[in-house]
Coordinates of C-alpha atoms in Angstrom, one line a residue:
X28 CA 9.0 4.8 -26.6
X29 CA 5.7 3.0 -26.4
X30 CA 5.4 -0.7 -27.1
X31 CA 2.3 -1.9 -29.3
X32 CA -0.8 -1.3 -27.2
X33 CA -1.9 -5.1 -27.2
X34 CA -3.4 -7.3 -24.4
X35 CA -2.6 -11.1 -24.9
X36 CA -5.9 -12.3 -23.5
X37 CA -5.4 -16.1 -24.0
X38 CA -1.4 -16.6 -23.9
X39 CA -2.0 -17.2 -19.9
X40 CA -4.9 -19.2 -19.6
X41 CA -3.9 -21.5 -22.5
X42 CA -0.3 -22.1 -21.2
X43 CA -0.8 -21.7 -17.6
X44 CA 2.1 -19.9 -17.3
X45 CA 1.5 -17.4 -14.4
X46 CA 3.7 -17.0 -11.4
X47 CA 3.2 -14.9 -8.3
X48 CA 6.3 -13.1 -6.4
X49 CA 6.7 -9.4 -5.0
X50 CA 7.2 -6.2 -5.7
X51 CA 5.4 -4.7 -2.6
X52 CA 7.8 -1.2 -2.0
X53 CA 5.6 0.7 -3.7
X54 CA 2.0 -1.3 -2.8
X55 CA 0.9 1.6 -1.0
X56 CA -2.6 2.3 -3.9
X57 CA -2.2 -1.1 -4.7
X58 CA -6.0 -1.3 -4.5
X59 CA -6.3 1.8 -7.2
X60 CA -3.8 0.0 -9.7
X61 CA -5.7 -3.3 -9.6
X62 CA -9.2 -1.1 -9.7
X63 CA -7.7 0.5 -12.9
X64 CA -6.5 -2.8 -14.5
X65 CA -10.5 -4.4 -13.8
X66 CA -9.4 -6.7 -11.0
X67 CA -10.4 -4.9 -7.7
X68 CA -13.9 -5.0 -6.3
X69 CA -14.3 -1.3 -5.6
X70 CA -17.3 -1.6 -3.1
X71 CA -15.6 -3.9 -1.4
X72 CA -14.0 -3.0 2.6
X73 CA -10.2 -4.3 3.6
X74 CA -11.0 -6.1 6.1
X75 CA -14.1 -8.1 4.4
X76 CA -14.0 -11.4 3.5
X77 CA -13.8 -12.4 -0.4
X78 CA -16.2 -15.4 -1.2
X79 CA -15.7 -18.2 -3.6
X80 CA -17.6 -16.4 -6.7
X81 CA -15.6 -12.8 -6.0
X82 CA -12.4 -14.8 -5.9
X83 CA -13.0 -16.2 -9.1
X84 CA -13.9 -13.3 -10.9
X85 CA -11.0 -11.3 -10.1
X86 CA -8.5 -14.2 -11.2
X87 CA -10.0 -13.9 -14.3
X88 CA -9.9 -10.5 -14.7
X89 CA -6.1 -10.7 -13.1
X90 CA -4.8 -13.5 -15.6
X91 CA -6.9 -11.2 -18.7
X92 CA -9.0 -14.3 -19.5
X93 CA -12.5 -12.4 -20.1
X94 CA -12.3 -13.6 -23.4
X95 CA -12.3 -17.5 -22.5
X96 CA -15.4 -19.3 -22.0
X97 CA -16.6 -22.8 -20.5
X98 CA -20.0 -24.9 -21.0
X99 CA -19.6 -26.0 -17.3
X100 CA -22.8 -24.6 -15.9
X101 CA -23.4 -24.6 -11.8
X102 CA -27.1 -24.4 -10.6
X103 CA -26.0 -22.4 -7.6
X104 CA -23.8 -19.7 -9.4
X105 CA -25.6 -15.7 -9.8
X106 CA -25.6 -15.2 -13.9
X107 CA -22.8 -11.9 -13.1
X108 CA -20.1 -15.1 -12.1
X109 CA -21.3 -18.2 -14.0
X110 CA -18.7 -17.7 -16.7
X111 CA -15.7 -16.8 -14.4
X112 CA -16.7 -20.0 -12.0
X113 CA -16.3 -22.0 -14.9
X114 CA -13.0 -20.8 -16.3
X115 CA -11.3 -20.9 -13.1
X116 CA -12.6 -24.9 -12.4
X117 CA -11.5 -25.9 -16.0
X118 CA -7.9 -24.6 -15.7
X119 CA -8.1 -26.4 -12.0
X120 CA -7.6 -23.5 -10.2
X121 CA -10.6 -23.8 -8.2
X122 CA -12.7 -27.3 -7.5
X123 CA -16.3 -27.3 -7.8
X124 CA -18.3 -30.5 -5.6
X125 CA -20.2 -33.8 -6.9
X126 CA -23.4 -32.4 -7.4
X127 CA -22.1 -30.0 -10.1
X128 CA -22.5 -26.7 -7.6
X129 CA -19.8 -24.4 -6.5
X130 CA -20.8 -22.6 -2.9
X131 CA -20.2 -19.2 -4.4
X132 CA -20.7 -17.6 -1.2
X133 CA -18.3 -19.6 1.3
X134 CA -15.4 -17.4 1.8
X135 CA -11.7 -18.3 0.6
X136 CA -9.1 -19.1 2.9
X137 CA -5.3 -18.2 2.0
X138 CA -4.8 -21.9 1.8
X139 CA -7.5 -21.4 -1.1
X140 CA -5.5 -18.3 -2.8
X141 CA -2.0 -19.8 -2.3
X142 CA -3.3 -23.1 -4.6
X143 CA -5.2 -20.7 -7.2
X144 CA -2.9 -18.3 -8.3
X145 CA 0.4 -20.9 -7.8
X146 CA -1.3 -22.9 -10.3
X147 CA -3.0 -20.2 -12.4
X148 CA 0.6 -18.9 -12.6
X149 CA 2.7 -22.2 -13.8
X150 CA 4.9 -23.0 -10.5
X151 CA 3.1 -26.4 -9.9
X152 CA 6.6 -28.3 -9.5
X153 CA 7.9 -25.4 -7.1
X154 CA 5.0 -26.6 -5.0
X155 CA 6.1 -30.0 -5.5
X156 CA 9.4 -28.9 -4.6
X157 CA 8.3 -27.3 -1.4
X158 CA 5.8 -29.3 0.0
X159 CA 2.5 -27.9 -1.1
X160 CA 0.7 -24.7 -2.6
X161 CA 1.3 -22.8 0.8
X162 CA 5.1 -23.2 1.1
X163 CA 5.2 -22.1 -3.0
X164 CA 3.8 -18.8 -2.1
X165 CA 5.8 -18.3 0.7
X166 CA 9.0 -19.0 -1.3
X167 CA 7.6 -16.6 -4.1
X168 CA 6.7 -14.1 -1.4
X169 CA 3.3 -13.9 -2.1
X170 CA 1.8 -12.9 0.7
X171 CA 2.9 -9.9 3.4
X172 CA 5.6 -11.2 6.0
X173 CA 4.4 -12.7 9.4
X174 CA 1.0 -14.0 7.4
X175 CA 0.0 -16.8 9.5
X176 CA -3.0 -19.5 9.6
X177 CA -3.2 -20.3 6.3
X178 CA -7.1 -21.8 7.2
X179 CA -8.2 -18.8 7.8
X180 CA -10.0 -16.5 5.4
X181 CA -8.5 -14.2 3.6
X182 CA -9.1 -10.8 3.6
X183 CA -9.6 -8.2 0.7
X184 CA -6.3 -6.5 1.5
X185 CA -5.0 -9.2 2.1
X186 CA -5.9 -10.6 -1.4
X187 CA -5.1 -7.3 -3.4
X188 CA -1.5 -7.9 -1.5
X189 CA -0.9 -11.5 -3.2
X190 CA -2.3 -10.1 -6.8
X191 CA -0.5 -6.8 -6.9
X192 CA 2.5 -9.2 -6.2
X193 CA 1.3 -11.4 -8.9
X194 CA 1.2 -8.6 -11.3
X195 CA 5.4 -8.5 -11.0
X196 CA 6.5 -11.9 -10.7
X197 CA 8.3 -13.9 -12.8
X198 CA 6.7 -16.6 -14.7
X199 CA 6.9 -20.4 -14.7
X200 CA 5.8 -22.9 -17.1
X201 CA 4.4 -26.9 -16.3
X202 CA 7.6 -29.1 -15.4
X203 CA 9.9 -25.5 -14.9
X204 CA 10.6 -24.5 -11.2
X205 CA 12.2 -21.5 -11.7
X206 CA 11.2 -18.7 -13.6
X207 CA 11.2 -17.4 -17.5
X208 CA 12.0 -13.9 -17.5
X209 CA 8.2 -12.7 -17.9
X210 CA 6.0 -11.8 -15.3
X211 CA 2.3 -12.1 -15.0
X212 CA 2.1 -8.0 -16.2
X213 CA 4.6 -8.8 -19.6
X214 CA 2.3 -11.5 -20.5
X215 CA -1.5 -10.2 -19.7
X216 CA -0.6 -6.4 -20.7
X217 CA 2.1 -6.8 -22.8
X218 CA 2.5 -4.1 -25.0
X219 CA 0.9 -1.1 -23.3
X220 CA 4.0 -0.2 -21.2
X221 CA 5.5 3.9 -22.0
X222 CA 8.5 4.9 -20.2
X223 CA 9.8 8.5 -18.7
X224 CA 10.2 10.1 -15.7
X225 CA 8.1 12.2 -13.8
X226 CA 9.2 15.5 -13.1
X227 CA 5.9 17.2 -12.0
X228 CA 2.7 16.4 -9.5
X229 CA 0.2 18.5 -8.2
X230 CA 2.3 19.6 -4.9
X231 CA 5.6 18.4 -6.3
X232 CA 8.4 19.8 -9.0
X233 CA 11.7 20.5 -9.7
X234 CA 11.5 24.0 -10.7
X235 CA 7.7 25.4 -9.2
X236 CA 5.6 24.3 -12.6
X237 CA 3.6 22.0 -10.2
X238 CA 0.6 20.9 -12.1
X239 CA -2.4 21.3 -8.8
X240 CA -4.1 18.7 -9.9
X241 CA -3.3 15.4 -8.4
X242 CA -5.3 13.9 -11.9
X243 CA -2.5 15.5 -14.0
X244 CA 1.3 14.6 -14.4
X245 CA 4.3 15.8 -15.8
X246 CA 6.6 12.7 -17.6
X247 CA 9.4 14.5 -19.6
X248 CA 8.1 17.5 -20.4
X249 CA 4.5 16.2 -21.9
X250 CA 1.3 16.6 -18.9
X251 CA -0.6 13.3 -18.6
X252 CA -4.2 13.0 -17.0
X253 CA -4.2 9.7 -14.9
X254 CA -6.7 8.0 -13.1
X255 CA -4.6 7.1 -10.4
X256 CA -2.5 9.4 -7.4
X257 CA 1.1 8.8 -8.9
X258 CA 2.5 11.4 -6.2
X259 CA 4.8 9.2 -4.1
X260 CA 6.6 8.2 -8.3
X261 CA 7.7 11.8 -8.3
X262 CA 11.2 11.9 -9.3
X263 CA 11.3 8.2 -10.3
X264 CA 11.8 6.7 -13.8
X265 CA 8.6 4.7 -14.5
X266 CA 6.8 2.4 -16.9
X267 CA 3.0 3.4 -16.5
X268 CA -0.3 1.9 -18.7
X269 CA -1.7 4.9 -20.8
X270 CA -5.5 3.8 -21.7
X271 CA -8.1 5.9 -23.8
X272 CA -10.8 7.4 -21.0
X273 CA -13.2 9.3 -22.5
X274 CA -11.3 10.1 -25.3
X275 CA -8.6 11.3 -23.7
X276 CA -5.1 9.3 -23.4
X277 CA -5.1 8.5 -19.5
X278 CA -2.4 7.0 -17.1
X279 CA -4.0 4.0 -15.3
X280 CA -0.7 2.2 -14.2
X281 CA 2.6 3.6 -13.0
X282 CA 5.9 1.3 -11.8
X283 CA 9.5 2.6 -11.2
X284 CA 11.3 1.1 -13.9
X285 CA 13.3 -1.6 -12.7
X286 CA 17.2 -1.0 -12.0
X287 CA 17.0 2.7 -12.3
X288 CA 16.5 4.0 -9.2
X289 CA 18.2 4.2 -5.9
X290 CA 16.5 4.3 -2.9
X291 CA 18.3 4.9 0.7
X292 CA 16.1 5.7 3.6
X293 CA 17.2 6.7 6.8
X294 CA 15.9 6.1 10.3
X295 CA 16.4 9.3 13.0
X296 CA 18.6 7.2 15.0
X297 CA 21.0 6.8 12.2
X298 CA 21.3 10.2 11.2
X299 CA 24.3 12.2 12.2
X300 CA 24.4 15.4 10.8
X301 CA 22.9 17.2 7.7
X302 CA 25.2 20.0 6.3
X303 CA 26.2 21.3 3.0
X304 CA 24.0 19.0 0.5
X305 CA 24.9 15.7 2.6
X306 CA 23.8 13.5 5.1
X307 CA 25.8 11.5 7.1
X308 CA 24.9 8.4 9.1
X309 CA 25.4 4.9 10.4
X310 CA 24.8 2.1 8.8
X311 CA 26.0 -1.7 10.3
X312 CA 27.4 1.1 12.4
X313 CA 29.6 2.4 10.2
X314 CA 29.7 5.9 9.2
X315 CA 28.4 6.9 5.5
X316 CA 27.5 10.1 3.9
X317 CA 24.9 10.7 1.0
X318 CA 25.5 13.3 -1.2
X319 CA 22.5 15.8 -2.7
X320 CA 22.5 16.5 -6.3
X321 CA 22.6 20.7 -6.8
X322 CA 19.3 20.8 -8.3
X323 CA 17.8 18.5 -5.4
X324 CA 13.9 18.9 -5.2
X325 CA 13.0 18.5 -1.2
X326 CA 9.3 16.9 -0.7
X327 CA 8.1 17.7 3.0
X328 CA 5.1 15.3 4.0
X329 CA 3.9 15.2 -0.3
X330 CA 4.8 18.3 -1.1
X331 CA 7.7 20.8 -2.6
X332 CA 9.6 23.0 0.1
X333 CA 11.7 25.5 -0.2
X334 CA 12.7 24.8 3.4
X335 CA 15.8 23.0 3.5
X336 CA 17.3 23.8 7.3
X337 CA 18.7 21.4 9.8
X338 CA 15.6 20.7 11.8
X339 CA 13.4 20.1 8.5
X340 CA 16.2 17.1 7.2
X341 CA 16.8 15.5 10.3
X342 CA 12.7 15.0 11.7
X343 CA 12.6 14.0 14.9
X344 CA 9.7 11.8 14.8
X345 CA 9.6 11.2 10.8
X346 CA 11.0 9.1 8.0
X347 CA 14.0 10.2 5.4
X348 CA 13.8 8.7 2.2
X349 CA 16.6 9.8 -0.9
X350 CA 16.0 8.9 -4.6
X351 CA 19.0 8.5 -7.3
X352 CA 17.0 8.6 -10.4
X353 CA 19.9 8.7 -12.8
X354 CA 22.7 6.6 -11.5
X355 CA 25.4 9.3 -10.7
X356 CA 25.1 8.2 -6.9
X357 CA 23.9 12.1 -6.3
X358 CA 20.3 11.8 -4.9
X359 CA 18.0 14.1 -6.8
X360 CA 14.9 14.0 -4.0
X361 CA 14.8 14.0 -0.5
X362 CA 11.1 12.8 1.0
X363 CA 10.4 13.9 4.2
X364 CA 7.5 12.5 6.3
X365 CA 7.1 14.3 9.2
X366 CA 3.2 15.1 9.8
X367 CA 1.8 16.5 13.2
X368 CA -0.4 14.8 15.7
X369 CA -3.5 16.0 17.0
X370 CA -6.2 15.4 18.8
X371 CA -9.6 16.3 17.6
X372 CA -12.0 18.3 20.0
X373 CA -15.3 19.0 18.0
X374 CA -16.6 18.4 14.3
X375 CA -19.0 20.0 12.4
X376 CA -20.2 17.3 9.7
X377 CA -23.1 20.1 8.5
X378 CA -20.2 22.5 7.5
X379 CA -17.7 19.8 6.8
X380 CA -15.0 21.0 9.7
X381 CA -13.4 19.2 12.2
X382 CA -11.5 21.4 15.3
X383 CA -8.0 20.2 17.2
X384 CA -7.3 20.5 20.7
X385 CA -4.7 22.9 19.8
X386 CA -7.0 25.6 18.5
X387 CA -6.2 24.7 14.4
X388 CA -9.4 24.0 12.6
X389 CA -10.1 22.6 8.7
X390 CA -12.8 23.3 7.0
X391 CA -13.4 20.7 3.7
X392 CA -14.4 23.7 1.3
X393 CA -10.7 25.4 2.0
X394 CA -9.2 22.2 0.6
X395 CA -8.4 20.4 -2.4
X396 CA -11.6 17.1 -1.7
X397 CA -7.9 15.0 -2.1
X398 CA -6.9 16.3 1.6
X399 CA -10.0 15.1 3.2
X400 CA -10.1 12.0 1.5
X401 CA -10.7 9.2 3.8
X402 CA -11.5 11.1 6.4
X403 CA -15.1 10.0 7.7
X404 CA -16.3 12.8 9.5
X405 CA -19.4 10.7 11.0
X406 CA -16.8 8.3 12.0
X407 CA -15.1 10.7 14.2
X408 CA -15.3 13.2 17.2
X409 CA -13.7 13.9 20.1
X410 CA -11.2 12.8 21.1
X411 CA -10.1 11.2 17.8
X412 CA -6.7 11.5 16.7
X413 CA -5.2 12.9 12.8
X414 CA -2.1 12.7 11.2
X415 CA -2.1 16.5 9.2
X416 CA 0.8 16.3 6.6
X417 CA 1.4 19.9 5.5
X418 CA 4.5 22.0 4.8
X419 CA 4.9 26.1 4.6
X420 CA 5.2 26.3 0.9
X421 CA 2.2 23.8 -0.4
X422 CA 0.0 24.0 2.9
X423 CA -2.4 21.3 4.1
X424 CA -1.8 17.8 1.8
X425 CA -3.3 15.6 3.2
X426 CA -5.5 14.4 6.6
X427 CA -5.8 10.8 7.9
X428 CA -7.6 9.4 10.7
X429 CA -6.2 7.6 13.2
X430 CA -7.6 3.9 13.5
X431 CA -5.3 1.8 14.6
X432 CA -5.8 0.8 18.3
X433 CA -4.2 -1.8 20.3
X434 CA -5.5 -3.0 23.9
X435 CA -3.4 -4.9 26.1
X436 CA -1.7 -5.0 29.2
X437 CA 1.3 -2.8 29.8
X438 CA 4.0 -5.3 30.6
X439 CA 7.2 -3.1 30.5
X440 CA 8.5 0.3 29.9
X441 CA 11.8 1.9 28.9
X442 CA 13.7 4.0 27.0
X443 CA 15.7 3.1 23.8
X444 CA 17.5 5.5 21.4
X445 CA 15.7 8.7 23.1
X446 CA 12.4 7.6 22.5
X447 CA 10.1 6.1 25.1
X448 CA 9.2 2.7 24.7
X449 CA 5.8 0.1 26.1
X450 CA 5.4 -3.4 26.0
X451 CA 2.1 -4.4 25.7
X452 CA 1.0 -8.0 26.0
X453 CA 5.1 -8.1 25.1
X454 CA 5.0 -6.2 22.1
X455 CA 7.4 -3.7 21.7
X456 CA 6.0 0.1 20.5
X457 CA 8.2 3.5 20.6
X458 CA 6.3 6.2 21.5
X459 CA 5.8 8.7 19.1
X460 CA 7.3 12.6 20.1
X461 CA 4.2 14.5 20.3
X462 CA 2.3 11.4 21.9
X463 CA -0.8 12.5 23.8
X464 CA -1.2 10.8 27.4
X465 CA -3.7 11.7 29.6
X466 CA -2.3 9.3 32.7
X467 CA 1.0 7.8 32.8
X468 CA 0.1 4.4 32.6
X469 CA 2.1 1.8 35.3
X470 CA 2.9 -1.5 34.4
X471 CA 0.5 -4.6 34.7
X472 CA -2.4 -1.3 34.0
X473 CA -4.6 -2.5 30.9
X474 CA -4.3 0.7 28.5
X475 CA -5.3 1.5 25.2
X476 CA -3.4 2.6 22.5
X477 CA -3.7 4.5 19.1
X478 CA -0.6 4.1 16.9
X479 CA 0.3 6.8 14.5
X480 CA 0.9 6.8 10.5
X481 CA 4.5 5.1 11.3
X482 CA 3.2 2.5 13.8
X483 CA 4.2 4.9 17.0
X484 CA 2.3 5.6 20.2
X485 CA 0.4 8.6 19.4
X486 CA -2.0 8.2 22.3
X487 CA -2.5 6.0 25.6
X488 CA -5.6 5.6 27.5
X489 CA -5.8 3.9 30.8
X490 CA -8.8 2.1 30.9
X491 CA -11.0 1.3 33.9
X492 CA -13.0 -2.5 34.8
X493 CA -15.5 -0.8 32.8
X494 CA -13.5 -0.1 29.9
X495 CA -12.5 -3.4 29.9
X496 CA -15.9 -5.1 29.8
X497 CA -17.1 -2.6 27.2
X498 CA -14.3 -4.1 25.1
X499 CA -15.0 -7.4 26.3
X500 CA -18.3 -7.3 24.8
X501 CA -17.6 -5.8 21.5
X502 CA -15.5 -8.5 21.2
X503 CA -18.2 -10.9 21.6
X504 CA -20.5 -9.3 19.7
X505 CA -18.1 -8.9 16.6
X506 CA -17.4 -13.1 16.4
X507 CA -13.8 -12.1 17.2

């Protein structure tokens, strides 16, 4: 049942009540949500860094304070951000210097973004409490896990990390530590929430009506357009944002609705058998099972599949993932992620094809444009690796190209659970099972690395004193 579709534009900025926390399980289009809600800068790259008047126009636009205006005026502010500089500095969320400017284009630290949206969001005394701005978002889990010099500029992922947080944390007011009950989403968007649960995508269903179109969704029966992918919600009982697009009624926020669903996921190495509708498997090494509801939709790498045999549930080099969307400790969907690696060997950017070492080719016009998205074909050539996530029954999903490299010396190798493991500069990665390697590398060799979807070795490289000072170089050149 829908809510009254209101937007409380001033209760936040008035009673500084904002707080930020987490809800980062299902982050992975965070930058699509906050796009769709006005807060994201959409030309903007993740790794760029976000300067003092971006900053402040997207905390606006996050706390729903458009409406709020300031006579503050600083002589060295662009017209686009004069009004959001000026909001942000008379709620003390941001400082502006003596001589009435405010250095729109320095970059903002963490340090920077901890103190903003801390304030913004009413937990003042928890950073009292804790000893400043930056222990208050750690404690409210802010920002991903591991994040370290808090100096440093922040990045734009980095930022659409702590605000998609933001979006589900629970509220404090002046003087209160702890939260209210609300978070920052019940208090800016209050009122636009519909609930249901999602029983057809475009490569997913429970009984083949699939809706091949990755803009439309089925939510109890009734077929939604939505401006967002909602794919990886099939199955799930959400809350989701319908706004009017064009006229037509259009999904621009989805969220699993909170305490009714039950997500177990399952590493390999856990899993000891699949038989009959259940898995078994360790956990704290004790033996569990999970059982399969009877009308159990399986979803192999995004899409439906019929397929349901041994080697399909238990993926070697893949993740398991079971949803209980109705509390009767039966899952309802397995997820299976399980794509293949391969290497690319030529592309042809003037008919839109790139070829694999293994003699598979994809051409861009054979697809759904959704498969190739992401996928730069002048970025890539030979040599370059993919992730192709496709199953029997819905055929190529999805493409993605493989970026993430690491360069280090190899400092130890072994074996661990039946996959292969390297140490570089004392990290710890597991080889992935299809990894390419051209030379086995030897220890105290520098090597290059290119880590699959998962984080696994998909390739290594042993580079030369050339190599090396190539890389060198770059490194230079790039500030790094």
């Amino acid at each position: 049942m829908p809510r009254s579709f209101l937007r409380k534009l001033l209760c936040l900025a008035i009673a500084a009540l904002m707080a930020l926390s987490s809800l980062t399980a299902f982050a992975d289009n965070k930058g699509d949500i906050l796009n769709s809600l006005g807060v994201g800068i959409t030309d903007k790259e993740n790794d760029d860094f976000v300067t003092r008047a971006e900053f402040a126009q997207m905390l606006v636009s996050l706390g729903g304070m458009e409406n709020l205006s300031d006579s503050t005026v600083f002589s060295d502010v662009p017209d686009e951000y004069k009004a959001a500089c000026s909001i942000v500095c008379k709620f003390g969320y941001m400082n502006y210097y003596e001589d009435m400017t405010f250095h729109p284009n320095d970059y903002v630290t963490r340090e920077d973004c901890a103190k903003a949206v801390v304030i913004m969001l009413g937990h003042k005394e928890l950073a009292k409490y804790t000893g400043g701005y930056v222990n208050a978002a750690k404690k409210l889990k802010l920002f991903k896990s591991g994040s370290a010099d808090y100096k440093g500029n922040i990045t734009y992922d980095e930022l659409l990390e702590v605000f998609y947080n933001a979006l589900f944390t629970e509220t404090g007011t002046p003087g209160v530590s702890d939260g209210v009950g609300k978070t920052l989403f019940d208090v800016v968007y209050d009122g636009d929430l519909y609930e249901g649960k999602i029983t057809s995508t475009a490569y997913c269903s429970f009984n083949g009506d699939e809706t091949g179109d990755v803009r439309r969704v089925r939510i109890d029966g009734a077929v939604y357009k939505t401006a967002i992918d909602v794919s990886e919600f099939f199955g799930y009982d959400v809350e989701f944002v319908l706004r009017d697009i064009d006229g037509t009624d259009t999904i621009t926020f989805v969220i699993p609705k909170d305490g009714k669903n039950t997500l177990l996921e399952l590493e390999y190495d856990d899993i000891i058998n699949y038989s009959g509708k259940q898995y078994s498997y360790y956990e704290n090494s004790k033996r569990r099972t999970a059982n399969l509801a009877d009308s159990v939709a399986f979803v192999l790498n995004g899409g439906t599949a019929s397929k349901a045999d041994k080697e399909t549930m238990i993926p070697k080099d893949g993740t398991v993932r079971l949803l209980d969307s109705d509390k009767d400790s039966r899952y309802d969907v397995v997820f299976i992620t399980a794509p293949k690696l391969k290497e690319v060997s030529a592309v042809n950017a003037s008919k839109e094809a790139v070829y694999c070492s293994d003699g598979t080719g994809y051409v861009m016009d054979d697809y759904d444009q959704t498969v190739f998205e992401g996928l730069e074909l002048k970025k890539i050539g030979k040599n370059t690796l993919i992730n192709v996530f496709e199953n029997s029954d819905a055929g190529v999903i999805k493409i993605v190209t493989l970026t993430n490299v690491v360069s280090g010396k190899l400092t130890a190798t072994g074996e661990e659970n039946g996959r292969d493991s390297y140490w570089i500069d004392d990290v710890q990665y597991f080889g992935a099972a299809d990894m390419i390697c051209e030379t086995v590398p030897e220890v105290g060799q520098d090597i290059n690395v290119v880590l699959d979807y998962a984080g696994r070795v998909g390739k290594i490289t042993v580079l030369s004193s050339k190599d090396i000072g190539f890389i060198i170089d770059a490194a230079k050149e790039s500030g790094m």
